[in-house]
Tab-separated table of N, CA, C and O in Angstrom:
chain	number	residue	atom	x	y	z
A	165	MET	N	176.208	61.003	34.476
A	165	MET	CA	175.771	59.897	35.291
A	165	MET	C	174.298	59.651	35.038
A	165	MET	O	173.490	60.551	35.090
A	166	ASN	N	173.955	58.414	34.747
A	166	ASN	CA	172.588	58.060	34.403
A	166	ASN	C	172.073	57.006	35.383
A	166	ASN	O	171.885	55.851	35.028
A	167	ALA	N	171.842	57.411	36.596
A	167	ALA	CA	171.400	56.477	37.634
A	167	ALA	C	169.888	56.528	37.766
A	167	ALA	O	169.298	57.595	37.821
A	168	THR	N	169.306	55.358	37.798
A	168	THR	CA	167.867	55.259	37.991
A	168	THR	C	167.600	54.902	39.445
A	168	THR	O	168.161	53.942	39.964
A	169	GLN	N	166.752	55.678	40.077
A	169	GLN	CA	166.430	55.405	41.467
A	169	GLN	C	165.088	54.683	41.535
A	169	GLN	O	164.123	55.125	40.929
A	170	THR	N	165.070	53.589	42.264
A	170	THR	CA	163.805	52.904	42.497
A	170	THR	C	163.195	53.479	43.767
A	170	THR	O	163.880	53.623	44.764
A	171	PRO	N	161.896	53.825	43.703
A	171	PRO	CA	161.277	54.402	44.886
A	171	PRO	C	161.222	53.387	46.020
A	171	PRO	O	160.984	52.203	45.799
A	172	ALA	N	161.473	53.863	47.224
A	172	ALA	CA	161.410	52.992	48.403
A	172	ALA	C	159.941	52.707	48.730
A	172	ALA	O	159.097	53.586	48.635
A	173	HIS	N	159.679	51.471	49.120
A	173	HIS	CA	158.328	51.105	49.516
A	173	HIS	C	158.067	51.579	50.934
A	173	HIS	O	158.958	51.594	51.780
A	174	LYS	N	156.818	51.934	51.188
A	174	LYS	CA	156.422	52.352	52.530
A	174	LYS	C	156.365	51.145	53.452
A	174	LYS	O	155.870	50.089	53.074
A	175	THR	N	156.831	51.325	54.658
A	175	THR	CA	156.694	50.276	55.656
A	175	THR	C	155.696	50.680	56.735
A	175	THR	O	155.220	49.840	57.481
A	176	ASP	N	155.367	51.972	56.814
A	176	ASP	CA	154.370	52.454	57.762
A	176	ASP	C	152.997	52.347	57.107
A	176	ASP	O	152.715	53.014	56.112
A	177	LEU	N	152.160	51.487	57.658
A	177	LEU	CA	150.850	51.224	57.061
A	177	LEU	C	149.719	51.985	57.750
A	177	LEU	O	148.548	51.626	57.585
A	178	ALA	N	150.031	53.041	58.486
A	178	ALA	CA	149.009	53.772	59.232
A	178	ALA	C	147.914	54.316	58.312
A	178	ALA	O	146.723	54.117	58.566
A	179	VAL	N	148.293	54.989	57.238
A	179	VAL	CA	147.310	55.558	56.314
A	179	VAL	C	146.552	54.434	55.607
A	179	VAL	O	145.324	54.492	55.458
A	180	THR	N	147.263	53.410	55.200
A	180	THR	CA	146.631	52.269	54.529
A	180	THR	C	145.616	51.617	55.459
A	180	THR	O	144.518	51.257	55.035
A	181	HIS	N	145.976	51.487	56.717
A	181	HIS	CA	145.085	50.897	57.714
A	181	HIS	C	143.802	51.720	57.862
A	181	HIS	O	142.697	51.173	57.869
A	182	VAL	N	143.929	53.024	57.966
A	182	VAL	CA	142.766	53.902	58.114
A	182	VAL	C	141.860	53.801	56.888
A	182	VAL	O	140.632	53.702	57.006
A	183	LEU	N	142.450	53.809	55.715
A	183	LEU	CA	141.658	53.707	54.487
A	183	LEU	C	140.974	52.348	54.378
A	183	LEU	O	139.816	52.260	53.960
A	184	ALA	N	141.664	51.284	54.745
A	184	ALA	CA	141.075	49.944	54.710
A	184	ALA	C	139.914	49.849	55.689
A	184	ALA	O	138.857	49.275	55.369
A	185	GLN	N	140.088	50.427	56.847
A	185	GLN	CA	139.026	50.431	57.861
A	185	GLN	C	137.825	51.238	57.360
A	185	GLN	O	136.672	50.810	57.506
A	186	LEU	N	138.075	52.376	56.757
A	186	LEU	CA	137.001	53.211	56.216
A	186	LEU	C	136.258	52.486	55.103
A	186	LEU	O	135.018	52.500	55.056
A	187	LEU	N	136.985	51.824	54.208
A	187	LEU	CA	136.343	51.077	53.133
A	187	LEU	C	135.461	49.974	53.704
A	187	LEU	O	134.346	49.746	53.225
A	188	GLU	N	135.935	49.297	54.714
A	188	GLU	CA	135.150	48.226	55.342
A	188	GLU	C	133.851	48.794	55.926
A	188	GLU	O	132.784	48.199	55.796
A	189	ARG	N	133.946	49.953	56.561
A	189	ARG	CA	132.738	50.605	57.110
A	189	ARG	C	131.761	50.977	56.001
A	189	ARG	O	130.553	50.832	56.162
A	190	LEU	N	132.288	51.496	54.899
A	190	LEU	CA	131.417	51.851	53.775
A	190	LEU	C	130.736	50.611	53.203
A	190	LEU	O	129.551	50.654	52.850
A	191	GLU	N	131.476	49.526	53.114
A	191	GLU	CA	130.925	48.269	52.584
A	191	GLU	C	129.757	47.770	53.422
A	191	GLU	O	128.822	47.187	52.902
A	192	HIS	N	129.828	47.965	54.738
A	192	HIS	CA	128.815	47.418	55.643
A	192	HIS	C	127.870	48.478	56.190
A	192	HIS	O	127.137	48.209	57.139
A	193	SER	N	127.870	49.643	55.581
A	193	SER	CA	127.045	50.741	56.063
A	193	SER	C	125.558	50.458	55.833
A	193	SER	O	125.155	50.018	54.758
A	194	ALA	N	124.756	50.723	56.860
A	194	ALA	CA	123.302	50.598	56.732
A	194	ALA	C	122.721	51.806	55.997
A	194	ALA	O	121.626	51.748	55.447
A	195	VAL	N	123.483	52.893	55.977
A	195	VAL	CA	123.080	54.115	55.297
A	195	VAL	C	123.693	54.112	53.895
A	195	VAL	O	124.875	53.784	53.743
A	196	PRO	N	122.914	54.460	52.875
A	196	PRO	CA	123.488	54.496	51.514
A	196	PRO	C	124.711	55.424	51.440
A	196	PRO	O	124.731	56.497	52.034
A	197	VAL	N	125.696	54.969	50.702
A	197	VAL	CA	126.951	55.720	50.548
A	197	VAL	C	127.009	56.244	49.122
A	197	VAL	O	126.713	55.518	48.171
A	198	GLY	N	127.415	57.498	48.991
A	198	GLY	CA	127.531	58.099	47.667
A	198	GLY	C	128.644	57.449	46.858
A	198	GLY	O	129.691	57.084	47.401
A	199	ALA	N	128.410	57.311	45.566
A	199	ALA	CA	129.387	56.672	44.680
A	199	ALA	C	130.716	57.414	44.677
A	199	ALA	O	131.783	56.793	44.661
A	200	GLU	N	130.675	58.739	44.705
A	200	GLU	CA	131.921	59.521	44.689
A	200	GLU	C	132.740	59.311	45.959
A	200	GLU	O	133.957	59.226	45.908
A	201	GLN	N	132.038	59.215	47.100
A	201	GLN	CA	132.745	58.981	48.361
A	201	GLN	C	133.417	57.604	48.329
A	201	GLN	O	134.584	57.457	48.686
A	202	TYR	N	132.672	56.599	47.894
A	202	TYR	CA	133.203	55.241	47.819
A	202	TYR	C	134.401	55.195	46.870
A	202	TYR	O	135.452	54.658	47.201
A	203	ARG	N	134.218	55.775	45.706
A	203	ARG	CA	135.288	55.785	44.698
A	203	ARG	C	136.524	56.502	45.218
A	203	ARG	O	137.654	56.061	45.003
A	204	SER	N	136.333	57.603	45.917
A	204	SER	CA	137.452	58.362	46.462
A	204	SER	C	138.263	57.520	47.449
A	204	SER	O	139.502	57.505	47.389
A	205	VAL	N	137.575	56.812	48.337
A	205	VAL	CA	138.268	55.967	49.314
A	205	VAL	C	139.039	54.867	48.594
A	205	VAL	O	140.207	54.607	48.894
A	206	VAL	N	138.393	54.214	47.622
A	206	VAL	CA	139.052	53.132	46.885
A	206	VAL	C	140.281	53.650	46.134
A	206	VAL	O	141.347	53.030	46.174
A	207	MET	N	140.155	54.791	45.477
A	207	MET	CA	141.289	55.329	44.714
A	207	MET	C	142.450	55.727	45.632
A	207	MET	O	143.613	55.505	45.291
A	208	HIS	N	142.149	56.278	46.798
A	208	HIS	CA	143.212	56.591	47.755
A	208	HIS	C	143.881	55.307	48.252
A	208	HIS	O	145.105	55.256	48.425
A	209	LEU	N	143.080	54.281	48.480
A	209	LEU	CA	143.628	53.002	48.925
A	209	LEU	C	144.515	52.392	47.836
A	209	LEU	O	145.599	51.870	48.122
A	210	VAL	N	144.088	52.479	46.594
A	210	VAL	CA	144.895	51.987	45.471
A	210	VAL	C	146.243	52.717	45.438
A	210	VAL	O	147.291	52.083	45.271
A	211	ASP	N	146.218	54.030	45.625
A	211	ASP	CA	147.474	54.804	45.650
A	211	ASP	C	148.385	54.335	46.777
A	211	ASP	O	149.600	54.218	46.594
A	212	GLU	N	147.808	54.062	47.940
A	212	GLU	CA	148.605	53.571	49.068
A	212	GLU	C	149.189	52.190	48.759
A	212	GLU	O	150.353	51.936	49.027
A	213	PHE	N	148.375	51.306	48.203
A	213	PHE	CA	148.845	49.954	47.887
A	213	PHE	C	150.000	49.958	46.904
A	213	PHE	O	150.861	49.089	46.940
A	214	ARG	N	150.050	50.940	46.025
A	214	ARG	CA	151.144	51.014	45.047
A	214	ARG	C	152.499	51.238	45.725
A	214	ARG	O	153.529	50.861	45.188
A	215	ASP	N	152.465	51.887	46.889
A	215	ASP	CA	153.709	52.255	47.561
A	215	ASP	C	154.043	51.389	48.771
A	215	ASP	O	155.090	51.569	49.383
A	216	VAL	N	153.157	50.476	49.130
A	216	VAL	CA	153.331	49.695	50.358
A	216	VAL	C	154.289	48.530	50.137
A	216	VAL	O	154.263	47.875	49.094
A	217	GLU	N	155.112	48.291	51.143
A	217	GLU	CA	156.042	47.168	51.124
A	217	GLU	C	155.273	45.866	51.328
A	217	GLU	O	154.569	45.708	52.322
A	218	PRO	N	155.365	44.919	50.386
A	218	PRO	CA	154.715	43.616	50.600
A	218	PRO	C	155.358	42.909	51.790
A	218	PRO	O	156.537	43.113	52.074
A	219	GLY	N	154.595	42.115	52.481
A	219	GLY	CA	155.155	41.384	53.611
A	219	GLY	C	154.094	41.024	54.625
A	219	GLY	O	152.891	41.124	54.369
A	220	ALA	N	154.568	40.619	55.797
A	220	ALA	CA	153.678	40.128	56.849
A	220	ALA	C	152.705	41.199	57.328
A	220	ALA	O	151.522	40.907	57.543
A	221	GLN	N	153.166	42.435	57.489
A	221	GLN	CA	152.274	43.499	57.954
A	221	GLN	C	151.141	43.734	56.972
A	221	GLN	O	149.991	43.881	57.361
A	222	LEU	N	151.462	43.761	55.702
A	222	LEU	CA	150.437	43.950	54.680
A	222	LEU	C	149.481	42.763	54.691
A	222	LEU	O	148.262	42.932	54.599
A	223	GLY	N	150.005	41.557	54.801
A	223	GLY	CA	149.162	40.365	54.855
A	223	GLY	C	148.187	40.404	56.016
A	223	GLY	O	147.008	40.055	55.864
A	224	GLN	N	148.646	40.852	57.174
A	224	GLN	CA	147.768	40.972	58.344
A	224	GLN	C	146.676	42.006	58.107
A	224	GLN	O	145.522	41.796	58.470
A	225	LEU	N	147.035	43.122	57.488
A	225	LEU	CA	146.049	44.150	57.181
A	225	LEU	C	144.991	43.606	56.226
A	225	LEU	O	143.794	43.788	56.436
A	226	LEU	N	145.431	42.907	55.191
A	226	LEU	CA	144.495	42.360	54.208
A	226	LEU	C	143.615	41.270	54.815
A	226	LEU	O	142.443	41.142	54.455
A	227	ASP	N	144.152	40.502	55.748
A	227	ASP	CA	143.349	39.493	56.442
A	227	ASP	C	142.266	40.140	57.295
A	227	ASP	O	141.168	39.605	57.429
A	228	ALA	N	142.565	41.290	57.860
A	228	ALA	CA	141.629	41.977	58.754
A	228	ALA	C	140.543	42.742	57.996
A	228	ALA	O	139.460	42.968	58.536
A	229	TYR	N	140.820	43.132	56.769
A	229	TYR	CA	139.892	43.965	56.003
A	229	TYR	C	139.619	43.345	54.628
A	229	TYR	O	140.325	43.632	53.651
A	230	PRO	N	138.589	42.501	54.531
A	230	PRO	CA	138.301	41.798	53.268
A	230	PRO	C	138.045	42.719	52.076
A	230	PRO	O	138.438	42.385	50.954
A	231	ALA	N	137.412	43.856	52.283
A	231	ALA	CA	137.151	44.767	51.159
A	231	ALA	C	138.466	45.303	50.594
A	231	ALA	O	138.647	45.378	49.375
A	232	ALA	N	139.392	45.651	51.472
A	232	ALA	CA	140.703	46.124	51.025
A	232	ALA	C	141.473	44.991	50.351
A	232	ALA	O	142.177	45.210	49.353
A	233	ALA	N	141.331	43.782	50.880
A	233	ALA	CA	142.004	42.620	50.275
A	233	ALA	C	141.513	42.395	48.858
A	233	ALA	O	142.290	42.059	47.962
A	234	GLU	N	140.217	42.603	48.636
A	234	GLU	CA	139.662	42.433	47.291
A	234	GLU	C	140.227	43.480	46.334
A	234	GLU	O	140.565	43.171	45.187
A	235	VAL	N	140.361	44.709	46.801
A	235	VAL	CA	140.965	45.770	45.982
A	235	VAL	C	142.407	45.398	45.640
A	235	VAL	O	142.831	45.478	44.485
A	236	TYR	N	143.167	44.967	46.639
A	236	TYR	CA	144.564	44.587	46.445
A	236	TYR	C	144.681	43.434	45.447
A	236	TYR	O	145.519	43.449	44.548
A	237	GLU	N	143.821	42.447	45.615
A	237	GLU	CA	143.845	41.282	44.727
A	237	GLU	C	143.527	41.690	43.290
A	237	GLU	O	144.177	41.230	42.352
A	238	ASN	N	142.563	42.568	43.113
A	238	ASN	CA	142.216	43.028	41.769
A	238	ASN	C	143.345	43.836	41.149
A	238	ASN	O	143.587	43.746	39.937
A	239	MET	N	144.051	44.612	41.966
A	239	MET	CA	145.196	45.380	41.458
A	239	MET	C	146.306	44.464	40.949
A	239	MET	O	147.024	44.805	40.022
A	240	ASN	N	146.467	43.320	41.582
A	240	ASN	CA	147.573	42.413	41.273
A	240	ASN	C	147.119	41.154	40.531
A	240	ASN	O	147.879	40.194	40.447
A	241	TYR	N	145.935	41.173	39.988
A	241	TYR	CA	145.370	40.000	39.333
A	241	TYR	C	146.266	39.485	38.197
A	241	TYR	O	146.469	38.282	38.059
A	242	GLN	N	146.825	40.379	37.400
A	242	GLN	CA	147.641	39.954	36.263
A	242	GLN	C	148.896	39.207	36.700
A	242	GLN	O	149.472	38.454	35.931
A	243	TYR	N	149.330	39.401	37.947
A	243	TYR	CA	150.525	38.734	38.437
A	243	TYR	C	150.224	37.464	39.223
A	243	TYR	O	150.989	36.520	39.174
A	244	ALA	N	149.127	37.484	39.976
A	244	ALA	CA	148.891	36.385	40.917
A	244	ALA	C	147.480	35.819	40.881
A	244	ALA	O	147.146	34.960	41.690
A	245	GLY	N	146.630	36.287	39.983
A	245	GLY	CA	145.261	35.780	39.938
A	245	GLY	C	144.527	36.099	41.226
A	245	GLY	O	144.783	37.101	41.872
A	246	LEU	N	143.627	35.233	41.594
A	246	LEU	CA	142.853	35.438	42.821
A	246	LEU	C	143.547	34.765	43.990
A	246	LEU	O	142.999	33.890	44.656
A	247	CYS	N	144.764	35.179	44.247
A	247	CYS	CA	145.612	34.515	45.237
A	247	CYS	C	145.114	34.660	46.666
A	247	CYS	O	145.463	33.856	47.517
A	248	ARG	N	144.283	35.645	46.957
A	248	ARG	CA	143.813	35.839	48.321
A	248	ARG	C	142.410	35.286	48.525
A	248	ARG	O	141.914	35.277	49.640
A	249	SER	N	141.753	34.840	47.468
A	249	SER	CA	140.405	34.285	47.593
A	249	SER	C	140.472	32.873	48.154
A	249	SER	O	141.393	32.114	47.857
A	250	ALA	N	139.470	32.552	48.936
A	250	ALA	CA	139.408	31.207	49.502
A	250	ALA	C	139.246	30.185	48.385
A	250	ALA	O	138.478	30.391	47.447
A	251	LEU	N	139.963	29.089	48.492
A	251	LEU	CA	139.920	28.060	47.463
A	251	LEU	C	138.526	27.474	47.326
A	251	LEU	O	138.054	27.225	46.221
A	252	ASP	N	137.827	27.238	48.451
A	252	ASP	CA	136.480	26.677	48.394
A	252	ASP	C	135.536	27.567	47.597
A	252	ASP	O	134.756	27.086	46.786
A	253	ALA	N	135.603	28.877	47.824
A	253	ALA	CA	134.736	29.807	47.104
A	253	ALA	C	135.063	29.809	45.617
A	253	ALA	O	134.168	29.806	44.771
A	254	SER	N	136.338	29.781	45.292
A	254	SER	CA	136.746	29.762	43.891
A	254	SER	C	136.306	28.476	43.206
A	254	SER	O	135.806	28.484	42.083
A	255	LEU	N	136.473	27.350	43.885
A	255	LEU	CA	136.081	26.070	43.323
A	255	LEU	C	134.573	25.999	43.143
A	255	LEU	O	134.081	25.534	42.109
A	256	SER	N	133.815	26.468	44.121
A	256	SER	CA	132.357	26.470	44.022
A	256	SER	C	131.896	27.305	42.836
A	256	SER	O	130.993	26.907	42.101
A	257	ALA	N	132.505	28.463	42.651
A	257	ALA	CA	132.146	29.330	41.528
A	257	ALA	C	132.466	28.647	40.202
A	257	ALA	O	131.679	28.703	39.251
A	258	GLU	N	133.609	27.977	40.138
A	258	GLU	CA	133.989	27.283	38.908
A	258	GLU	C	133.017	26.150	38.597
A	258	GLU	O	132.584	25.966	37.459
A	259	LEU	N	132.649	25.375	39.606
A	259	LEU	CA	131.707	24.265	39.406
A	259	LEU	C	130.327	24.766	39.010
A	259	LEU	O	129.667	24.163	38.150
A	260	ALA	N	129.878	25.855	39.613
A	260	ALA	CA	128.578	26.432	39.258
A	260	ALA	C	128.589	26.926	37.816
A	260	ALA	O	127.623	26.729	37.065
A	261	ALA	N	129.689	27.550	37.405
A	261	ALA	CA	129.801	28.029	36.025
A	261	ALA	C	129.803	26.855	35.048
A	261	ALA	O	129.139	26.894	34.006
A	262	LYS	N	130.525	25.798	35.392
A	262	LYS	CA	130.583	24.613	34.534
A	262	LYS	C	129.192	23.991	34.382
A	262	LYS	O	128.790	23.614	33.286
A	263	ALA	N	128.455	23.902	35.482
A	263	ALA	CA	127.103	23.344	35.431
A	263	ALA	C	126.180	24.214	34.584
A	263	ALA	O	125.382	23.701	33.783
A	264	ALA	N	126.288	25.528	34.726
A	264	ALA	CA	125.450	26.444	33.950
A	264	ALA	C	125.769	26.336	32.459
A	264	ALA	O	124.861	26.331	31.620
A	265	ILE	N	127.040	26.226	32.136
A	265	ILE	CA	127.439	26.074	30.730
A	265	ILE	C	126.907	24.759	30.179
A	265	ILE	O	126.389	24.698	29.057
A	266	GLY	N	127.009	23.696	30.969
A	266	GLY	CA	126.490	22.394	30.546
A	266	GLY	C	124.994	22.437	30.281
A	266	GLY	O	124.515	21.897	29.283
A	267	ARG	N	124.248	23.086	31.179
A	267	ARG	CA	122.799	23.203	30.977
A	267	ARG	C	122.492	24.005	29.731
A	267	ARG	O	121.592	23.664	28.966
A	268	ALA	N	123.228	25.081	29.515
A	268	ALA	CA	122.992	25.924	28.346
A	268	ALA	C	123.293	25.172	27.054
A	268	ALA	O	122.566	25.303	26.070
A	269	MET	N	124.343	24.373	27.063
A	269	MET	CA	124.720	23.623	25.864
A	269	MET	C	123.709	22.530	25.541
A	269	MET	O	123.504	22.190	24.378
A	270	HIS	N	123.064	21.985	26.564
A	270	HIS	CA	122.105	20.911	26.356
A	270	HIS	C	120.669	21.406	26.342
A	270	HIS	O	119.745	20.610	26.265
A	271	GLY	N	120.485	22.731	26.435
A	271	GLY	CA	119.151	23.310	26.357
A	271	GLY	C	118.299	23.063	27.584
A	271	GLY	O	117.094	23.252	27.549
A	272	ALA	N	118.887	22.620	28.676
A	272	ALA	CA	118.125	22.375	29.898
A	272	ALA	C	118.112	23.636	30.745
A	272	ALA	O	119.108	24.337	30.868
A	273	GLY	N	116.982	23.918	31.344
A	273	GLY	CA	116.867	25.048	32.263
A	273	GLY	C	117.427	24.688	33.618
A	273	GLY	O	117.711	23.510	33.890
A	274	PRO	N	117.549	25.646	34.505
A	274	PRO	CA	118.106	25.376	35.831
A	274	PRO	C	117.236	24.436	36.658
A	274	PRO	O	117.721	23.763	37.542
A	275	GLU	N	115.931	24.339	36.325
A	275	GLU	CA	115.063	23.452	37.087
A	275	GLU	C	115.147	22.004	36.612
A	275	GLU	O	114.713	21.099	37.277
A	276	SER	N	115.751	21.782	35.468
A	276	SER	CA	115.848	20.446	34.908
A	276	SER	C	117.118	19.758	35.420
A	276	SER	O	118.215	20.187	35.111
A	277	THR	N	116.943	18.694	36.212
A	277	THR	CA	118.105	17.983	36.741
A	277	THR	C	118.126	16.525	36.327
A	277	THR	O	118.990	15.791	36.725
A	278	HIS	N	117.144	16.076	35.517
A	278	HIS	CA	117.117	14.681	35.097
A	278	HIS	C	117.512	14.555	33.637
A	278	HIS	O	117.426	15.489	32.881
A	279	GLU	N	117.956	13.400	33.251
A	279	GLU	CA	118.390	13.153	31.876
A	279	GLU	C	117.281	12.502	31.099
A	279	GLU	O	116.586	11.684	31.500
């Protein structure tokens, strides 16, 4: 018998919630945070995200914790792009990049706005 078992996704987000909350605190900490501590939290969160059941509960968690949402979005970028980023922010970044490329191609500096 050659049966392949697909691992069940987690539906209990308690650990994911704690890690997302911790990452958010590290992001907004007034005290410098060590790189290893930050990396450890992110890597544990990545491990949790791999096993979490997609759905409304996960969406609510990601809405509540922007730093965790960014990690999740980066993990799934190849499938969905920047699907959780605000459209206005994405559009503004695209327009700014287009303007910078245009200035570079025409040899104008950022202070030059006249033709």
